[in-house]
Amino acid sequence: MFGYVAKANMPAIKLGVEEGADVNEAEPHKGRTLLHRAAFTGPPRLIYLLLELGANPTLADFAGRMPYEVCKDKDCRDAFRRYWATAPDKWDYKVGAIPSMLSADLEIDQHKRAAEKKEKEKQRRKDQEKRKKEAERARKDVEEAVKISAQAESHLSERERRAMAAERRLGMLAPSDSPAFSCAMCQTEVKRTPFERLGNKYCSTNCVVAHKAVLGS
């Protein structure tokens, strides 16, 4: 029977049990049952077949390990849990170290939660990429605005330049207890008297000029 299990020859296993073979046969030197071998090698459908044929999931090997505990992967472990759901009273599954049954409804719920988690992660990555692009676009807008501001300032008259210099000095000398505000152009958080134009607040005259150029007014 161990040879049939090793080859996952399920028709031969079923026929052998029907003809009187012991489905709980164990190796003499390690105490591993057919179910141990199936759990270790798979596939899951082989495990399920042995359980249907009466294999006992609560028989430990000589090392004290239950078949469930030597499963090679999650799919093999789930075969035990699915069988528990179909035959809840046949064995004391907890003795076999099987944590819980896996009913069809529970599987559907698990798949649904996994799909929701995957969708949330996909949306998170999408939002992250969107924020990254927005930040890059804002950075480029500021750079362009500064460039426009420099170009615009280069065409100011001497009188206008002196007026801007005076405004800058006034801004630097503003009281330190002035309420903080966010510059309408560069979005910098500033705590001093703002430069104002058309209801907007700016941290510098450069930003005033730049924003004016951006707005095209």
CSV table of C-alpha atoms in Angstrom, one decimal:
chain,number,residue,atom,x,y,z
A,1,MET,CA,0.0,0.0,0.0
A,2,PHE,CA,2.9,2.4,0.7
A,3,GLY,CA,4.0,1.9,-2.9
A,4,TYR,CA,0.6,2.9,-4.2
A,5,VAL,CA,0.5,6.0,-1.9
A,6,ALA,CA,4.0,7.0,-3.1
A,7,LYS,CA,2.7,6.9,-6.7
A,8,ALA,CA,-0.7,8.5,-5.7
A,9,ASN,CA,-2.3,5.4,-7.4
A,10,MET,CA,-5.8,6.1,-6.0
A,11,PRO,CA,-7.7,3.3,-7.9
A,12,ALA,CA,-5.2,0.7,-6.6
A,13,ILE,CA,-5.5,2.1,-3.0
A,14,LYS,CA,-9.3,2.0,-3.1
A,15,LEU,CA,-9.2,-1.5,-4.5
A,16,GLY,CA,-6.7,-2.7,-1.9
A,17,VAL,CA,-8.9,-1.4,1.0
A,18,GLU,CA,-12.0,-3.0,-0.6
A,19,GLU,CA,-10.1,-6.3,-0.6
A,20,GLY,CA,-9.1,-6.0,3.0
A,21,ALA,CA,-5.9,-4.0,3.1
A,22,ASP,CA,-5.4,-2.0,6.3
A,23,VAL,CA,-5.8,1.8,5.5
A,24,ASN,CA,-4.1,2.6,8.8
A,25,GLU,CA,-1.0,0.5,8.0
A,26,ALA,CA,2.1,1.9,9.6
A,27,GLU,CA,5.8,1.6,8.9
A,28,PRO,CA,7.5,-0.6,11.6
A,29,HIS,CA,10.6,1.5,12.1
A,30,LYS,CA,9.0,5.0,12.3
A,31,GLY,CA,5.4,4.4,12.9
A,32,ARG,CA,4.3,6.5,9.9
A,33,THR,CA,0.9,5.6,8.5
A,34,LEU,CA,-0.3,5.8,4.9
A,35,LEU,CA,-1.9,9.1,5.9
A,36,HIS,CA,1.4,10.4,7.1
A,37,ARG,CA,3.0,9.6,3.8
A,38,ALA,CA,0.2,11.1,1.8
A,39,ALA,CA,0.3,14.3,3.9
A,40,PHE,CA,4.0,14.6,3.4
A,41,THR,CA,3.9,14.1,-0.4
A,42,GLY,CA,0.4,15.0,-1.5
A,43,PRO,CA,-1.6,15.6,-3.5
A,44,PRO,CA,-4.6,16.8,-1.4
A,45,ARG,CA,-7.1,14.5,-3.2
A,46,LEU,CA,-5.0,11.5,-2.1
A,47,ILE,CA,-5.3,12.6,1.6
A,48,TYR,CA,-9.0,13.1,1.2
A,49,LEU,CA,-9.4,9.6,-0.4
A,50,LEU,CA,-7.6,7.9,2.5
A,51,LEU,CA,-9.8,9.8,5.0
A,52,GLU,CA,-12.9,8.7,3.1
A,53,LEU,CA,-11.6,5.1,3.2
A,54,GLY,CA,-11.3,5.3,7.0
A,55,ALA,CA,-7.7,6.5,7.6
A,56,ASN,CA,-7.4,7.8,11.2
A,57,PRO,CA,-6.0,11.3,11.4
A,58,THR,CA,-5.3,11.0,15.2
A,59,LEU,CA,-2.6,8.3,14.9
A,60,ALA,CA,0.8,9.7,15.7
A,61,ASP,CA,4.1,8.3,14.4
A,62,PHE,CA,6.9,7.3,16.8
A,63,ALA,CA,8.1,10.9,17.0
A,64,GLY,CA,4.6,12.0,18.2
A,65,ARG,CA,3.7,13.8,15.0
A,66,MET,CA,0.2,13.6,13.6
A,67,PRO,CA,-0.4,13.4,9.8
A,68,TYR,CA,-1.7,16.9,9.8
A,69,GLU,CA,1.6,18.2,11.3
A,70,VAL,CA,3.7,16.7,8.4
A,71,CYS,CA,1.7,18.2,5.6
A,72,LYS,CA,3.9,19.7,2.9
A,73,ASP,CA,1.7,22.8,2.2
A,74,LYS,CA,-1.5,24.6,2.9
A,75,ASP,CA,-3.5,22.7,0.3
A,76,CYS,CA,-2.7,19.4,2.0
A,77,ARG,CA,-3.7,20.8,5.4
A,78,ASP,CA,-6.9,22.1,3.9
A,79,ALA,CA,-7.8,18.5,2.7
A,80,PHE,CA,-7.9,17.5,6.4
A,81,ARG,CA,-10.0,20.5,7.3
A,82,ARG,CA,-12.4,19.9,4.4
A,83,TYR,CA,-12.9,16.3,5.5
A,84,TRP,CA,-13.7,17.4,9.0
A,85,ALA,CA,-16.5,19.6,7.7
A,86,THR,CA,-18.1,16.6,5.9
A,87,ALA,CA,-17.7,14.1,8.8
A,88,PRO,CA,-17.6,16.2,12.0
A,89,ASP,CA,-18.3,13.4,14.4
A,90,LYS,CA,-16.1,10.6,13.0
A,91,TRP,CA,-12.9,11.6,14.8
A,92,ASP,CA,-11.7,13.8,17.6
A,93,TYR,CA,-9.9,16.1,15.1
A,94,LYS,CA,-8.4,18.3,17.8
A,95,VAL,CA,-6.4,15.3,19.0
A,96,GLY,CA,-5.0,15.1,15.4
A,97,ALA,CA,-3.8,18.7,15.7
A,98,ILE,CA,-6.2,19.9,13.1
A,99,PRO,CA,-7.2,23.4,14.2
A,100,SER,CA,-10.6,23.8,12.5
A,101,MET,CA,-12.9,22.6,9.9
A,102,LEU,CA,-13.1,24.2,6.5
A,103,SER,CA,-16.7,24.2,5.2
A,104,ALA,CA,-17.7,25.3,1.7
A,105,ASP,CA,-19.3,28.5,3.2
A,106,LEU,CA,-16.1,29.3,5.1
A,107,GLU,CA,-14.0,28.7,1.9
A,108,ILE,CA,-16.2,31.1,0.0
A,109,ASP,CA,-15.8,33.7,2.8
A,110,GLN,CA,-12.1,33.2,2.8
A,111,HIS,CA,-11.8,33.7,-0.9
A,112,LYS,CA,-14.0,36.8,-0.7
A,113,ARG,CA,-11.8,38.3,2.1
A,114,ALA,CA,-8.7,37.4,0.1
A,115,ALA,CA,-10.1,39.1,-3.0
A,116,GLU,CA,-11.1,42.2,-0.9
A,117,LYS,CA,-7.6,42.4,0.6
A,118,LYS,CA,-6.1,42.1,-2.9
A,119,GLU,CA,-8.3,44.8,-4.2
A,120,LYS,CA,-7.5,47.1,-1.3
A,121,GLU,CA,-3.8,46.6,-1.8
A,122,LYS,CA,-4.2,47.3,-5.5
A,123,GLN,CA,-6.1,50.5,-4.7
A,124,ARG,CA,-3.4,51.5,-2.1
A,125,ARG,CA,-0.7,51.1,-4.7
A,126,LYS,CA,-2.8,53.0,-7.2
A,127,ASP,CA,-3.4,55.9,-4.7
A,128,GLN,CA,0.3,55.9,-3.8
A,129,GLU,CA,1.3,56.2,-7.4
A,130,LYS,CA,-1.2,58.9,-7.9
A,131,ARG,CA,0.2,60.9,-4.9
A,132,LYS,CA,3.7,60.4,-6.3
A,133,LYS,CA,2.7,61.8,-9.7
A,134,GLU,CA,0.8,64.7,-8.1
A,135,ALA,CA,3.9,65.5,-6.0
A,136,GLU,CA,6.1,65.4,-9.0
A,137,ARG,CA,3.7,67.6,-11.0
A,138,ALA,CA,3.6,70.1,-8.1
A,139,ARG,CA,7.3,70.2,-7.9
A,140,LYS,CA,7.6,70.9,-11.6
A,141,ASP,CA,4.9,73.5,-11.4
A,142,VAL,CA,6.8,75.3,-8.6
A,143,GLU,CA,10.0,75.1,-10.6
A,144,GLU,CA,8.3,76.5,-13.6
A,145,ALA,CA,6.6,79.2,-11.5
A,146,VAL,CA,10.0,80.2,-10.0
A,147,LYS,CA,11.4,80.4,-13.5
A,148,ILE,CA,8.5,82.5,-14.7
A,149,SER,CA,8.9,84.7,-11.6
A,150,ALA,CA,12.5,85.3,-12.3
A,151,GLN,CA,11.8,86.1,-15.9
A,152,ALA,CA,8.9,88.4,-14.9
A,153,GLU,CA,11.0,90.2,-12.3
A,154,SER,CA,13.8,90.8,-14.8
A,155,HIS,CA,11.4,93.0,-16.7
A,156,LEU,CA,10.3,95.1,-13.8
A,157,SER,CA,11.2,98.8,-13.6
A,158,GLU,CA,13.7,100.1,-11.0
A,159,ARG,CA,10.9,101.5,-9.0
A,160,GLU,CA,9.0,98.3,-9.0
A,161,ARG,CA,12.2,96.5,-7.9
A,162,ARG,CA,12.6,98.8,-5.0
A,163,ALA,CA,9.0,98.3,-4.0
A,164,MET,CA,9.4,94.5,-4.0
A,165,ALA,CA,12.6,94.8,-1.9
A,166,ALA,CA,10.7,96.9,0.6
A,167,GLU,CA,8.0,94.3,0.8
A,168,ARG,CA,10.5,91.6,1.4
A,169,ARG,CA,12.0,93.5,4.3
A,170,LEU,CA,8.6,94.1,5.8
A,171,GLY,CA,8.0,90.3,5.5
A,172,MET,CA,11.2,89.5,7.2
A,173,LEU,CA,10.5,92.0,10.1
A,174,ALA,CA,7.0,90.7,10.6
A,175,PRO,CA,6.1,89.7,14.3
A,176,SER,CA,6.9,86.1,15.2
A,177,ASP,CA,3.5,85.6,16.7
A,178,SER,CA,1.7,86.0,13.4
A,179,PRO,CA,-0.6,83.1,12.6
A,180,ALA,CA,0.8,80.4,10.3
A,181,PHE,CA,-0.5,80.2,6.8
A,182,SER,CA,0.2,78.1,3.7
A,183,CYS,CA,1.6,80.0,0.7
A,184,ALA,CA,-0.9,79.9,-2.2
A,185,MET,CA,2.0,79.3,-4.6
A,186,CYS,CA,4.7,77.0,-3.1
A,187,GLN,CA,2.5,75.6,-0.3
A,188,THR,CA,5.2,76.3,2.2
A,189,GLU,CA,3.9,76.6,5.8
A,190,VAL,CA,4.9,80.1,7.0
A,191,LYS,CA,4.5,82.0,10.3
A,192,ARG,CA,4.8,85.7,9.5
A,193,THR,CA,2.8,88.4,8.0
A,194,PRO,CA,1.8,87.2,4.5
A,195,PHE,CA,1.9,89.1,1.2
A,196,GLU,CA,-1.7,89.2,-0.1
A,197,ARG,CA,-3.2,89.5,-3.5
A,198,LEU,CA,-6.8,88.8,-4.6
A,199,GLY,CA,-7.5,87.0,-1.3
A,200,ASN,CA,-4.5,84.7,-1.5
A,201,LYS,CA,-1.6,84.7,0.9
A,202,TYR,CA,2.0,84.3,-0.1
A,203,CYS,CA,5.4,83.8,1.6
A,204,SER,CA,7.3,86.1,-0.7
A,205,THR,CA,6.9,88.5,-3.5
A,206,ASN,CA,8.5,86.0,-5.8
A,207,CYS,CA,5.5,83.7,-5.1
A,208,VAL,CA,3.2,86.6,-5.7
A,209,VAL,CA,4.7,87.3,-9.1
A,210,ALA,CA,4.9,83.6,-10.0
A,211,HIS,CA,1.3,82.9,-9.0
A,212,LYS,CA,0.2,86.0,-11.0
A,213,ALA,CA,2.0,84.6,-14.0
A,214,VAL,CA,0.5,81.1,-13.5
A,215,LEU,CA,-3.0,82.5,-13.3
A,216,GLY,CA,-2.3,84.6,-16.4
A,217,SER,CA,-3.5,87.8,-14.8
